[in-house]
Amino acid sequence: ISPNDTGTIDGWDVGKACAWIISHDQGCRKVDGKTKCGIKKCAYYVELAIAAGGGPLKNQMACGDSPRNGGVATNLRYAGILEKNGFVQIDSGTVSAYGNPSISLQAGDVAIIGKKMEGVYHACMYTSSRGWCSDFIQKNMNIYGSSQPYAIYRFHNKKKS
């Protein structure tokens, strides 16, 4: 873990969150000649990482075939779950295919990236030592082969009601 993956933000231990998400990397594998990464539980892994650092989220997110029913990563952004639990949106826009945002990031930042055509979204957390991570360690924030809308959130412990 990078020294920049340590510290706390308003009581949330970023180092523990980053260590958890990095150590639970599900990797990539070949399936029918195509590379498949992770296990379709991106938001669930982000949620567990936040909780590992003592953060406020627990059993509120889901993505793909999460062990809980209902919702995908969109509920993080569009149902306001991140904002209701102390995260503040710090950036949004469109990111190029397999690209990264141009803003300065800090460990613990959470991104939601939209895949418009399929209505599926991806959640990931930034770590200083390994970059963007979800249920796998990513090469870039945008894991999709086309430009996508995104939003990035940072924990400030400012809860919205």
PDB file of C-alpha atoms in Angstrom:
ATOM      1  CA  ILE A   1       0.000   0.000   0.000  1.00  0.00           C
ATOM      2  CA  SER A   2       1.277   3.467  -0.891  1.00  0.00           C
ATOM      3  CA  PRO A   3       1.826   5.985   1.937  1.00  0.00           C
ATOM      4  CA  ASN A   4      -0.809   8.054   0.099  1.00  0.00           C
ATOM      5  CA  ASP A   5      -3.315   5.239   0.730  1.00  0.00           C
ATOM      6  CA  THR A   6      -3.189   5.957   4.455  1.00  0.00           C
ATOM      7  CA  GLY A   7      -4.797   8.458   6.767  1.00  0.00           C
ATOM      8  CA  THR A   8      -8.310   9.270   7.784  1.00  0.00           C
ATOM      9  CA  ILE A   9     -11.002  11.590   6.476  1.00  0.00           C
ATOM     10  CA  ASP A  10     -13.425  12.626   9.207  1.00  0.00           C
ATOM     11  CA  GLY A  11     -12.991   9.299  11.004  1.00  0.00           C
ATOM     12  CA  TRP A  12     -12.962   7.116   7.867  1.00  0.00           C
ATOM     13  CA  ASP A  13      -9.724   5.095   7.604  1.00  0.00           C
ATOM     14  CA  VAL A  14      -8.809   5.411   3.933  1.00  0.00           C
ATOM     15  CA  GLY A  15      -5.821   3.078   4.355  1.00  0.00           C
ATOM     16  CA  LYS A  16      -8.004   0.217   5.566  1.00  0.00           C
ATOM     17  CA  ALA A  17     -10.517   0.812   2.759  1.00  0.00           C
ATOM     18  CA  CYS A  18      -7.776   0.826   0.094  1.00  0.00           C
ATOM     19  CA  ALA A  19      -6.051  -2.219   1.585  1.00  0.00           C
ATOM     20  CA  TRP A  20      -9.358  -4.133   1.598  1.00  0.00           C
ATOM     21  CA  ILE A  21     -10.279  -3.399  -2.020  1.00  0.00           C
ATOM     22  CA  ILE A  22      -6.751  -4.157  -3.292  1.00  0.00           C
ATOM     23  CA  SER A  23      -6.496  -7.427  -1.341  1.00  0.00           C
ATOM     24  CA  HIS A  24      -9.868  -8.656  -2.644  1.00  0.00           C
ATOM     25  CA  ASP A  25      -8.934  -8.349  -6.341  1.00  0.00           C
ATOM     26  CA  GLN A  26     -10.783 -11.064  -8.296  1.00  0.00           C
ATOM     27  CA  GLY A  27      -8.505 -10.668 -11.316  1.00  0.00           C
ATOM     28  CA  CYS A  28      -9.165 -11.265 -14.999  1.00  0.00           C
ATOM     29  CA  ARG A  29      -9.594 -14.474 -16.994  1.00  0.00           C
ATOM     30  CA  LYS A  30     -10.271 -15.631 -20.545  1.00  0.00           C
ATOM     31  CA  VAL A  31     -13.854 -16.741 -21.285  1.00  0.00           C
ATOM     32  CA  ASP A  32     -14.643 -17.810 -24.854  1.00  0.00           C
ATOM     33  CA  GLY A  33     -11.568 -15.968 -26.083  1.00  0.00           C
ATOM     34  CA  LYS A  34     -12.507 -12.703 -24.345  1.00  0.00           C
ATOM     35  CA  THR A  35     -10.958 -11.205 -21.236  1.00  0.00           C
ATOM     36  CA  LYS A  36     -13.446 -10.933 -18.382  1.00  0.00           C
ATOM     37  CA  CYS A  37     -12.465  -9.061 -15.228  1.00  0.00           C
ATOM     38  CA  GLY A  38     -14.041  -9.191 -11.791  1.00  0.00           C
ATOM     39  CA  ILE A  39     -17.209 -11.021 -10.819  1.00  0.00           C
ATOM     40  CA  LYS A  40     -19.873  -8.368 -11.584  1.00  0.00           C
ATOM     41  CA  LYS A  41     -19.962  -7.127  -7.983  1.00  0.00           C
ATOM     42  CA  CYS A  42     -18.270  -3.761  -8.408  1.00  0.00           C
ATOM     43  CA  ALA A  43     -20.518  -1.638  -6.182  1.00  0.00           C
ATOM     44  CA  TYR A  44     -20.701  -4.380  -3.558  1.00  0.00           C
ATOM     45  CA  TYR A  45     -16.884  -4.446  -3.347  1.00  0.00           C
ATOM     46  CA  VAL A  46     -16.722  -0.635  -3.135  1.00  0.00           C
ATOM     47  CA  GLU A  47     -19.298  -0.787  -0.347  1.00  0.00           C
ATOM     48  CA  LEU A  48     -17.321  -3.445   1.544  1.00  0.00           C
ATOM     49  CA  ALA A  49     -14.110  -1.432   1.166  1.00  0.00           C
ATOM     50  CA  ILE A  50     -15.779   1.693   2.550  1.00  0.00           C
ATOM     51  CA  ALA A  51     -17.126  -0.361   5.472  1.00  0.00           C
ATOM     52  CA  ALA A  52     -13.661  -1.910   6.072  1.00  0.00           C
ATOM     53  CA  GLY A  53     -12.368   1.587   6.756  1.00  0.00           C
ATOM     54  CA  GLY A  54     -15.164   2.213   9.237  1.00  0.00           C
ATOM     55  CA  GLY A  55     -17.178   4.163   6.699  1.00  0.00           C
ATOM     56  CA  PRO A  56     -20.920   4.666   6.825  1.00  0.00           C
ATOM     57  CA  LEU A  57     -22.109   2.356   4.034  1.00  0.00           C
ATOM     58  CA  LYS A  58     -23.430  -1.086   4.838  1.00  0.00           C
ATOM     59  CA  ASN A  59     -25.830  -3.191   2.787  1.00  0.00           C
ATOM     60  CA  GLN A  60     -26.992  -0.263   0.653  1.00  0.00           C
ATOM     61  CA  MET A  61     -25.363  -0.900  -2.721  1.00  0.00           C
ATOM     62  CA  ALA A  62     -25.530  -3.641  -5.307  1.00  0.00           C
ATOM     63  CA  CYS A  63     -24.088  -4.335  -8.726  1.00  0.00           C
ATOM     64  CA  GLY A  64     -24.756  -7.120 -11.199  1.00  0.00           C
ATOM     65  CA  ASP A  65     -25.361 -10.412  -9.431  1.00  0.00           C
ATOM     66  CA  SER A  66     -24.638  -9.071  -5.946  1.00  0.00           C
ATOM     67  CA  PRO A  67     -25.631 -11.360  -3.076  1.00  0.00           C
ATOM     68  CA  ARG A  68     -28.448  -8.922  -2.347  1.00  0.00           C
ATOM     69  CA  ASN A  69     -31.421  -8.396  -4.635  1.00  0.00           C
ATOM     70  CA  GLY A  70     -32.194  -5.163  -6.400  1.00  0.00           C
ATOM     71  CA  GLY A  71     -30.296  -2.251  -7.800  1.00  0.00           C
ATOM     72  CA  VAL A  72     -27.069  -1.836  -9.691  1.00  0.00           C
ATOM     73  CA  ALA A  73     -24.286   0.712  -9.367  1.00  0.00           C
ATOM     74  CA  THR A  74     -26.717   3.384 -10.553  1.00  0.00           C
ATOM     75  CA  ASN A  75     -28.331   3.456  -7.118  1.00  0.00           C
ATOM     76  CA  LEU A  76     -25.056   4.814  -5.723  1.00  0.00           C
ATOM     77  CA  ARG A  77     -25.391   7.914  -7.863  1.00  0.00           C
ATOM     78  CA  TYR A  78     -29.021   8.313  -8.746  1.00  0.00           C
ATOM     79  CA  ALA A  79     -30.619   7.249  -5.497  1.00  0.00           C
ATOM     80  CA  GLY A  80     -28.200   9.532  -3.647  1.00  0.00           C
ATOM     81  CA  ILE A  81     -26.740   6.797  -1.449  1.00  0.00           C
ATOM     82  CA  LEU A  82     -23.226   8.254  -1.533  1.00  0.00           C
ATOM     83  CA  GLU A  83     -24.448  11.766  -0.728  1.00  0.00           C
ATOM     84  CA  LYS A  84     -26.720  10.525   2.055  1.00  0.00           C
ATOM     85  CA  ASN A  85     -23.666   8.919   3.647  1.00  0.00           C
ATOM     86  CA  GLY A  86     -21.216  11.814   3.656  1.00  0.00           C
ATOM     87  CA  PHE A  87     -19.786  11.746   0.115  1.00  0.00           C
ATOM     88  CA  VAL A  88     -19.717  14.921  -1.982  1.00  0.00           C
ATOM     89  CA  GLN A  89     -19.609  14.965  -5.783  1.00  0.00           C
ATOM     90  CA  ILE A  90     -16.313  16.592  -6.777  1.00  0.00           C
ATOM     91  CA  ASP A  91     -16.319  16.055 -10.542  1.00  0.00           C
ATOM     92  CA  SER A  92     -18.469  14.834 -13.422  1.00  0.00           C
ATOM     93  CA  GLY A  93     -18.315  14.787 -17.183  1.00  0.00           C
ATOM     94  CA  THR A  94     -17.454  12.369 -19.952  1.00  0.00           C
ATOM     95  CA  VAL A  95     -14.353  10.191 -19.934  1.00  0.00           C
ATOM     96  CA  SER A  96     -12.815   8.720 -23.095  1.00  0.00           C
ATOM     97  CA  ALA A  97     -12.775   5.003 -23.844  1.00  0.00           C
ATOM     98  CA  TYR A  98     -10.499   3.238 -21.337  1.00  0.00           C
ATOM     99  CA  GLY A  99      -9.598   6.688 -20.008  1.00  0.00           C
ATOM    100  CA  ASN A 100      -9.135   8.566 -16.766  1.00  0.00           C
ATOM    101  CA  PRO A 101     -10.413  11.933 -15.530  1.00  0.00           C
ATOM    102  CA  SER A 102      -8.043  14.897 -15.558  1.00  0.00           C
ATOM    103  CA  ILE A 103      -8.699  16.062 -11.976  1.00  0.00           C
ATOM    104  CA  SER A 104      -6.374  15.483  -9.039  1.00  0.00           C
ATOM    105  CA  LEU A 105      -7.519  12.372  -7.198  1.00  0.00           C
ATOM    106  CA  GLN A 106      -6.999  11.175  -3.649  1.00  0.00           C
ATOM    107  CA  ALA A 107      -7.214   7.703  -2.183  1.00  0.00           C
ATOM    108  CA  GLY A 108     -10.788   6.783  -1.347  1.00  0.00           C
ATOM    109  CA  ASP A 109     -12.444   8.721  -4.180  1.00  0.00           C
ATOM    110  CA  VAL A 110     -15.378   6.755  -5.636  1.00  0.00           C
ATOM    111  CA  ALA A 111     -16.424   6.907  -9.296  1.00  0.00           C
ATOM    112  CA  ILE A 112     -19.620   5.841 -11.026  1.00  0.00           C
ATOM    113  CA  ILE A 113     -19.181   5.359 -14.770  1.00  0.00           C
ATOM    114  CA  GLY A 114     -22.201   4.933 -17.038  1.00  0.00           C
ATOM    115  CA  LYS A 115     -22.566   2.466 -19.851  1.00  0.00           C
ATOM    116  CA  LYS A 116     -25.432   4.176 -21.622  1.00  0.00           C
ATOM    117  CA  MET A 117     -26.331   1.595 -24.243  1.00  0.00           C
ATOM    118  CA  GLU A 118     -26.893  -1.255 -21.793  1.00  0.00           C
ATOM    119  CA  GLY A 119     -28.100   0.799 -18.843  1.00  0.00           C
ATOM    120  CA  VAL A 120     -25.358  -0.746 -16.699  1.00  0.00           C
ATOM    121  CA  TYR A 121     -22.991   1.293 -14.581  1.00  0.00           C
ATOM    122  CA  HIS A 122     -19.664   0.587 -12.926  1.00  0.00           C
ATOM    123  CA  ALA A 123     -18.454   1.630  -9.463  1.00  0.00           C
ATOM    124  CA  CYS A 124     -14.792   1.825  -8.445  1.00  0.00           C
ATOM    125  CA  MET A 125     -12.535   3.340  -5.780  1.00  0.00           C
ATOM    126  CA  TYR A 126      -9.267   5.170  -6.362  1.00  0.00           C
ATOM    127  CA  THR A 127      -6.140   3.970  -4.548  1.00  0.00           C
ATOM    128  CA  SER A 128      -2.824   5.793  -4.854  1.00  0.00           C
ATOM    129  CA  SER A 129      -0.842   2.570  -5.099  1.00  0.00           C
ATOM    130  CA  ARG A 130      -2.913   0.579  -7.623  1.00  0.00           C
ATOM    131  CA  GLY A 131      -5.142   3.165  -9.301  1.00  0.00           C
ATOM    132  CA  TRP A 132      -8.831   2.386  -9.761  1.00  0.00           C
ATOM    133  CA  CYS A 133     -10.137  -0.801  -8.139  1.00  0.00           C
ATOM    134  CA  SER A 134     -13.523  -2.496  -7.891  1.00  0.00           C
ATOM    135  CA  ASP A 135     -13.847  -6.265  -7.757  1.00  0.00           C
ATOM    136  CA  PHE A 136     -10.657  -6.216  -9.845  1.00  0.00           C
ATOM    137  CA  ILE A 137      -7.669  -3.871 -10.223  1.00  0.00           C
ATOM    138  CA  GLN A 138      -8.390  -1.743 -13.266  1.00  0.00           C
ATOM    139  CA  LYS A 139      -6.024  -0.244 -15.834  1.00  0.00           C
ATOM    140  CA  ASN A 140      -8.148   2.939 -16.039  1.00  0.00           C
ATOM    141  CA  MET A 141     -11.271   4.443 -14.494  1.00  0.00           C
ATOM    142  CA  ASN A 142     -13.378   3.828 -17.617  1.00  0.00           C
ATOM    143  CA  ILE A 143     -13.428   0.084 -18.272  1.00  0.00           C
ATOM    144  CA  TYR A 144     -15.642   0.455 -21.346  1.00  0.00           C
ATOM    145  CA  GLY A 145     -14.607   0.721 -25.009  1.00  0.00           C
ATOM    146  CA  SER A 146     -16.477   3.989 -25.586  1.00  0.00           C
ATOM    147  CA  SER A 147     -16.714   7.412 -23.956  1.00  0.00           C
ATOM    148  CA  GLN A 148     -18.944   7.362 -20.879  1.00  0.00           C
ATOM    149  CA  PRO A 149     -20.463   9.836 -18.429  1.00  0.00           C
ATOM    150  CA  TYR A 150     -19.060   9.688 -14.916  1.00  0.00           C
ATOM    151  CA  ALA A 151     -19.240  11.252 -11.482  1.00  0.00           C
ATOM    152  CA  ILE A 152     -16.557  11.183  -8.780  1.00  0.00           C
ATOM    153  CA  TYR A 153     -17.339  11.444  -5.070  1.00  0.00           C
ATOM    154  CA  ARG A 154     -15.127  12.186  -2.058  1.00  0.00           C
ATOM    155  CA  PHE A 155     -15.948  11.487   1.592  1.00  0.00           C
ATOM    156  CA  HIS A 156     -16.399  14.616   3.708  1.00  0.00           C
ATOM    157  CA  ASN A 157     -18.877  13.298   6.285  1.00  0.00           C
ATOM    158  CA  LYS A 158     -21.460  15.852   5.175  1.00  0.00           C
ATOM    159  CA  LYS A 159     -24.638  13.826   5.164  1.00  0.00           C
ATOM    160  CA  LYS A 160     -27.703  14.915   3.221  1.00  0.00           C
ATOM    161  CA  SER A 161     -31.111  14.057   4.574  1.00  0.00           C
TER     162      SER A 161
END
